[in-house]
Amino acid sequence: TEPTRRALLYVLRAVERAPAPGEYIQPEGTQPQRKLGRGIDTFLAAQFLGEALGSLPGSPERERTRAALDLCVAKIQALQREDGSFSKDGWAPVLSSAFAANGLQVAKDVGAKVESQALARSEAYMLRGYDRERKAFRTDDSAGVALYQAAGSLDAASRAGKLNEAPARAARAHLADEAFVRGF
């Protein structure tokens, strides 16, 4: 549809205006950046471009979309920290890291060159959010909201094929608990 095409062109232009790996797509100061970190625009652009790519066979925008997606992947991988997270500058860094991991996974699924090590470190970071001894989700990177970490852990476990491990089992149990999700 024409609105979708205009959205794609907008994202393509934004990515193309910021070609350097360490350069952010949008100027600093957007509300999503304050909440989810400076890289959130890049993380969401990767997801959008990866999902759009499949609907563009024979389209003149296909190669531009592929190039922009590859640039987003490079930017995301450059932002990854040693602990596997991607951004600690937002209100809830675990959410930012979940968006980054999702962007990388969508990109990988459409054939972009995503480093397997980047995905593995991301999954490990998200799965470490569950404290087996306390039987609770850590909240230091989730703005004090265990729900954010539980959802991120379950998503990472699903992608990694680790749904029978403790973080995923705990996440499913917590997410089924009405008191745990109340207010969301």
GROMACS .gro file of C-alpha atoms in nm:
model
  184
    1THR     CA    1   0.000   0.000   0.000
    2GLU     CA    2   0.109   0.358  -0.051
    3PRO     CA    3   0.127   0.446   0.323
    4THR     CA    4   0.355   0.146   0.381
    5ARG     CA    5   0.575   0.247   0.087
    6ARG     CA    6   0.604   0.603   0.226
    7ALA     CA    7   0.700   0.462   0.567
    8LEU     CA    8   0.964   0.243   0.404
    9LEU     CA    9   1.107   0.539   0.211
   10TYR     CA   10   1.116   0.747   0.530
   11VAL     CA   11   1.313   0.478   0.716
   12LEU     CA   12   1.545   0.423   0.419
   13ARG     CA   13   1.628   0.795   0.400
   14ALA     CA   14   1.687   0.813   0.776
   15VAL     CA   15   1.927   0.517   0.767
   16GLU     CA   16   2.106   0.645   0.457
   17ARG     CA   17   2.164   0.986   0.620
   18ALA     CA   18   2.363   0.815   0.898
   19PRO     CA   19   2.599   0.576   0.717
   20ALA     CA   20   2.876   0.542   0.978
   21PRO     CA   21   2.849   0.236   1.209
   22GLY     CA   22   2.865   0.448   1.527
   23GLU     CA   23   2.627   0.715   1.397
   24TYR     CA   24   2.270   0.723   1.524
   25ILE     CA   25   1.979   0.729   1.280
   26GLN     CA   26   1.776   0.999   1.456
   27PRO     CA   27   1.899   1.313   1.634
   28GLU     CA   28   1.931   1.276   2.009
   29GLY     CA   29   1.637   1.362   2.230
   30THR     CA   30   1.335   1.166   2.106
   31GLN     CA   31   1.106   1.031   2.375
   32PRO     CA   32   1.163   0.668   2.271
   33GLN     CA   33   1.539   0.729   2.303
   34ARG     CA   34   1.498   0.866   2.654
   35LYS     CA   35   1.294   0.563   2.755
   36LEU     CA   36   1.470   0.289   2.557
   37GLY     CA   37   1.817   0.427   2.483
   38ARG     CA   38   1.987   0.609   2.198
   39GLY     CA   39   1.997   0.304   1.972
   40ILE     CA   40   1.624   0.227   1.976
   41ASP     CA   41   1.567   0.393   1.636
   42THR     CA   42   1.829   0.165   1.481
   43PHE     CA   43   1.691  -0.144   1.655
   44LEU     CA   44   1.338  -0.075   1.533
   45ALA     CA   45   1.458   0.020   1.184
   46ALA     CA   46   1.631  -0.319   1.153
   47GLN     CA   47   1.314  -0.500   1.252
   48PHE     CA   48   1.100  -0.293   1.015
   49LEU     CA   49   1.341  -0.329   0.721
   50GLY     CA   50   1.381  -0.702   0.777
   51GLU     CA   51   1.007  -0.753   0.783
   52ALA     CA   52   0.957  -0.528   0.479
   53LEU     CA   53   1.225  -0.702   0.274
   54GLY     CA   54   1.014  -1.013   0.224
   55SER     CA   55   0.736  -0.811   0.064
   56LEU     CA   56   0.961  -0.642  -0.193
   57PRO     CA   57   1.042  -0.903  -0.461
   58GLY     CA   58   1.109  -0.719  -0.784
   59SER     CA   59   1.062  -0.381  -0.617
   60PRO     CA   60   1.301  -0.096  -0.701
   61GLU     CA   61   1.344  -0.041  -0.325
   62ARG     CA   62   1.460  -0.398  -0.256
   63GLU     CA   63   1.835  -0.332  -0.292
   64ARG     CA   64   1.812  -0.007  -0.096
   65THR     CA   65   1.626  -0.193   0.177
   66ARG     CA   66   1.887  -0.470   0.184
   67ALA     CA   67   2.172  -0.215   0.206
   68ALA     CA   68   1.995  -0.019   0.481
   69LEU     CA   69   1.928  -0.339   0.676
   70ASP     CA   70   2.296  -0.437   0.649
   71LEU     CA   71   2.391  -0.092   0.779
   72CYS     CA   72   2.150  -0.127   1.073
   73VAL     CA   73   2.297  -0.469   1.156
   74ALA     CA   74   2.648  -0.322   1.157
   75LYS     CA   75   2.533  -0.036   1.382
   76ILE     CA   76   2.360  -0.272   1.626
   77GLN     CA   77   2.657  -0.505   1.648
   78ALA     CA   78   2.888  -0.206   1.705
   79LEU     CA   79   2.669  -0.099   1.999
   80GLN     CA   80   2.675  -0.437   2.172
   81ARG     CA   81   2.852  -0.431   2.505
   82GLU     CA   82   3.079  -0.703   2.643
   83ASP     CA   83   2.801  -0.836   2.871
   84GLY     CA   84   2.573  -0.892   2.569
   85SER     CA   85   2.349  -0.590   2.627
   86PHE     CA   86   2.318  -0.313   2.372
   87SER     CA   87   2.234   0.003   2.559
   88LYS     CA   88   2.248   0.114   2.920
   89ASP     CA   89   2.144   0.474   2.861
   90GLY     CA   90   1.767   0.438   2.866
   91TRP     CA   91   1.511   0.402   3.140
   92ALA     CA   92   1.479   0.023   3.096
   93PRO     CA   93   1.793  -0.110   2.925
   94VAL     CA   94   1.664  -0.467   2.915
   95LEU     CA   95   1.386  -0.354   2.681
   96SER     CA   96   1.637  -0.181   2.456
   97SER     CA   97   1.847  -0.497   2.443
   98ALA     CA   98   1.538  -0.706   2.363
   99PHE     CA   99   1.454  -0.475   2.071
  100ALA     CA  100   1.815  -0.493   1.947
  101ALA     CA  101   1.817  -0.873   1.964
  102ASN     CA  102   1.485  -0.890   1.783
  103GLY     CA  103   1.616  -0.659   1.509
  104LEU     CA  104   1.920  -0.883   1.464
  105GLN     CA  105   1.707  -1.197   1.456
  106VAL     CA  106   1.467  -1.058   1.196
  107ALA     CA  107   1.766  -0.946   0.988
  108LYS     CA  108   1.927  -1.290   1.014
  109ASP     CA  109   1.600  -1.455   0.913
  110VAL     CA  110   1.603  -1.265   0.580
  111GLY     CA  111   1.967  -1.343   0.508
  112ALA     CA  112   2.153  -1.044   0.652
  113LYS     CA  113   2.505  -1.112   0.779
  114VAL     CA  114   2.451  -1.123   1.154
  115GLU     CA  115   2.738  -1.246   1.368
  116SER     CA  116   2.632  -1.560   1.551
  117GLN     CA  117   2.843  -1.443   1.847
  118ALA     CA  118   2.633  -1.125   1.875
  119LEU     CA  119   2.314  -1.330   1.898
  120ALA     CA  120   2.467  -1.575   2.146
  121ARG     CA  121   2.592  -1.295   2.375
  122SER     CA  122   2.253  -1.126   2.358
  123GLU     CA  123   2.068  -1.446   2.449
  124ALA     CA  124   2.306  -1.512   2.738
  125TYR     CA  125   2.254  -1.157   2.870
  126MET     CA  126   1.876  -1.193   2.863
  127LEU     CA  127   1.882  -1.539   3.024
  128ARG     CA  128   2.109  -1.414   3.306
  129GLY     CA  129   1.820  -1.189   3.408
  130TYR     CA  130   1.674  -1.474   3.608
  131ASP     CA  131   1.826  -1.540   3.950
  132ARG     CA  132   1.784  -1.913   4.014
  133GLU     CA  133   1.876  -1.888   4.382
  134ARG     CA  134   1.619  -1.619   4.460
  135LYS     CA  135   1.374  -1.761   4.204
  136ALA     CA  136   1.314  -1.407   4.084
  137PHE     CA  137   1.388  -1.188   3.785
  138ARG     CA  138   1.652  -0.921   3.830
  139THR     CA  139   1.521  -0.569   3.796
  140ASP     CA  140   1.840  -0.359   3.790
  141ASP     CA  141   1.821  -0.324   3.407
  142SER     CA  142   1.442  -0.319   3.386
  143ALA     CA  143   1.346   0.002   3.565
  144GLY     CA  144   1.245  -0.207   3.866
  145VAL     CA  145   0.983  -0.395   3.661
  146ALA     CA  146   1.038  -0.771   3.671
  147LEU     CA  147   0.783  -0.818   3.391
  148TYR     CA  148   1.023  -0.658   3.140
  149GLN     CA  149   1.301  -0.900   3.229
  150ALA     CA  150   1.067  -1.200   3.233
  151ALA     CA  151   0.937  -1.122   2.884
  152GLY     CA  152   1.289  -1.063   2.752
  153SER     CA  153   1.413  -1.387   2.905
  154LEU     CA  154   1.126  -1.586   2.754
  155ASP     CA  155   1.183  -1.433   2.411
  156ALA     CA  156   1.556  -1.512   2.424
  157ALA     CA  157   1.489  -1.866   2.543
  158SER     CA  158   1.245  -1.916   2.259
  159ARG     CA  159   1.496  -1.798   1.998
  160ALA     CA  160   1.772  -2.012   2.151
  161GLY     CA  161   1.560  -2.327   2.179
  162LYS     CA  162   1.590  -2.320   2.558
  163LEU     CA  163   1.224  -2.322   2.657
  164ASN     CA  164   1.276  -2.602   2.909
  165GLU     CA  165   1.547  -2.420   3.104
  166ALA     CA  166   1.485  -2.238   3.433
  167PRO     CA  167   1.455  -1.880   3.299
  168ALA     CA  168   1.188  -1.979   3.045
  169ARG     CA  169   0.997  -2.199   3.288
  170ALA     CA  170   1.000  -1.921   3.548
  171ALA     CA  171   0.896  -1.662   3.291
  172ARG     CA  172   0.598  -1.870   3.178
  173ALA     CA  173   0.492  -1.925   3.540
  174HIS     CA  174   0.529  -1.556   3.627
  175LEU     CA  175   0.351  -1.438   3.313
  176ALA     CA  176   0.059  -1.670   3.394
  177ASP     CA  177   0.030  -1.509   3.740
  178GLU     CA  178  -0.229  -1.232   3.732
  179ALA     CA  179  -0.064  -1.049   4.022
  180PHE     CA  180   0.268  -1.042   3.835
  181VAL     CA  181   0.123  -0.882   3.522
  182ARG     CA  182  -0.141  -0.664   3.690
  183GLY     CA  183  -0.114  -0.306   3.574
  184PHE     CA  184   0.031  -0.396   3.236
   0.00000   0.00000   0.00000
